């Protein structure tokens, strides 16, 4: 009896050591891959810490709907480092049966076009963007969250600072050239925000969750504003696109569009509240 117990104990110890050895020999990037595999949308997300930032434009700058500038407090959250790509969006379509966006590059279905996998998806409505984020167990960012992720806490005019935009910092002020128009996401590091969030000026405009109200800033809450409490058909869009002039790709510039709006220059990225855990 004692020999049998000793035999099983020895066998268990060997198995434990073998498992420990496998874990010890597993490279860190494989462990990261295993963690990422749990995500339906395994894209890097950037943590934006809790605290105040300057939202909007000071008197005499920007447009009327960007004023008054005010200090806004936000809880910590995370946001996609890059815009949602065609490849990621088509994985969502395959998994859910959601409709495919119109193909801006030609007459065939979007899935028939090669070489666009890492370009941001466009021609998505606000509903499409919301559906994608919900599927990924995320949500659209609020205007305030989007702006803080883009400009940080020092009130900068562009994600990279106050210097004018260049073709190394942003994809803007261009005409449509089919597959050559949009840049692959994350391919312009000179335009990164203070937190390392990419492509927040130009490339594609981005849907956010808020209803649009030109006068919202006048009476908006100073803590975690989520947009005006009203119904309608117009939502806010931020960030400017490949076609936007420099004045429309600032961190404060506000756009708007109806729910059914689909354009060659509008896409999105997702966010997640921090109350679901460090990576959520």
PDB file of N, CA and C in Angstrom, residues 3 24 39 62 68 74 84 93 128 133 152 164 174 187 249:
ATOM      1  N   UNK A   3       3.955   1.443  -0.975  1.00  0.00           N
ATOM      2  CA  UNK A   3       4.702   1.512  -2.242  1.00  0.00           C
ATOM      3  C   UNK A   3       3.825   2.114  -3.331  1.00  0.00           C
ATOM      4  N   UNK A  24       7.816  27.307 -17.987  1.00  0.00           N
ATOM      5  CA  UNK A  24       9.051  28.084 -17.885  1.00  0.00           C
ATOM      6  C   UNK A  24       9.683  28.307 -19.243  1.00  0.00           C
ATOM      7  N   UNK A  39      -9.675  37.423 -26.664  1.00  0.00           N
ATOM      8  CA  UNK A  39     -10.386  38.588 -27.163  1.00  0.00           C
ATOM      9  C   UNK A  39     -10.963  38.297 -28.548  1.00  0.00           C
ATOM     10  N   UNK A  62     -10.487  78.059 -32.859  1.00  0.00           N
ATOM     11  CA  UNK A  62     -11.409  77.004 -33.227  1.00  0.00           C
ATOM     12  C   UNK A  62     -12.768  77.531 -33.657  1.00  0.00           C
ATOM     13  N   UNK A  68     -17.157  76.776 -24.837  1.00  0.00           N
ATOM     14  CA  UNK A  68     -15.926  77.233 -24.180  1.00  0.00           C
ATOM     15  C   UNK A  68     -15.001  76.066 -23.839  1.00  0.00           C
ATOM     16  N   UNK A  74     -12.147  62.710 -16.321  1.00  0.00           N
ATOM     17  CA  UNK A  74     -12.579  61.413 -16.839  1.00  0.00           C
ATOM     18  C   UNK A  74     -12.015  60.299 -15.982  1.00  0.00           C
ATOM     19  N   UNK A  84     -10.251  50.520 -36.542  1.00  0.00           N
ATOM     20  CA  UNK A  84     -10.669  49.188 -36.955  1.00  0.00           C
ATOM     21  C   UNK A  84     -10.358  49.001 -38.439  1.00  0.00           C
ATOM     22  N   UNK A  93     -17.967  40.432 -39.490  1.00  0.00           N
ATOM     23  CA  UNK A  93     -19.025  40.083 -40.453  1.00  0.00           C
ATOM     24  C   UNK A  93     -19.171  38.567 -40.557  1.00  0.00           C
ATOM     25  N   UNK A 128     -23.378  50.431 -37.555  1.00  0.00           N
ATOM     26  CA  UNK A 128     -22.364  49.413 -37.837  1.00  0.00           C
ATOM     27  C   UNK A 128     -21.246  49.480 -36.800  1.00  0.00           C
ATOM     28  N   UNK A 133     -18.437  47.219 -31.951  1.00  0.00           N
ATOM     29  CA  UNK A 133     -17.895  47.393 -30.603  1.00  0.00           C
ATOM     30  C   UNK A 133     -18.634  46.526 -29.594  1.00  0.00           C
ATOM     31  N   UNK A 152      -4.035  64.465 -24.779  1.00  0.00           N
ATOM     32  CA  UNK A 152      -3.405  64.462 -23.466  1.00  0.00           C
ATOM     33  C   UNK A 152      -3.941  65.562 -22.580  1.00  0.00           C
ATOM     34  N   UNK A 164       2.386  72.531 -37.124  1.00  0.00           N
ATOM     35  CA  UNK A 164       1.447  72.255 -38.224  1.00  0.00           C
ATOM     36  C   UNK A 164       1.567  70.811 -38.715  1.00  0.00           C
ATOM     37  N   UNK A 174      -6.222  65.440 -49.191  1.00  0.00           N
ATOM     38  CA  UNK A 174      -5.922  64.719 -50.423  1.00  0.00           C
ATOM     39  C   UNK A 174      -7.191  64.446 -51.200  1.00  0.00           C
ATOM     40  N   UNK A 187       0.774  53.398 -39.239  1.00  0.00           N
ATOM     41  CA  UNK A 187       1.974  53.514 -40.077  1.00  0.00           C
ATOM     42  C   UNK A 187       2.597  54.910 -40.062  1.00  0.00           C
ATOM     43  N   UNK A 249      -8.507  68.548 -38.692  1.00  0.00           N
ATOM     44  CA  UNK A 249      -7.862  67.393 -38.071  1.00  0.00           C
ATOM     45  C   UNK A 249      -7.254  67.746 -36.718  1.00  0.00           C
TER      46      UNK A 249
END
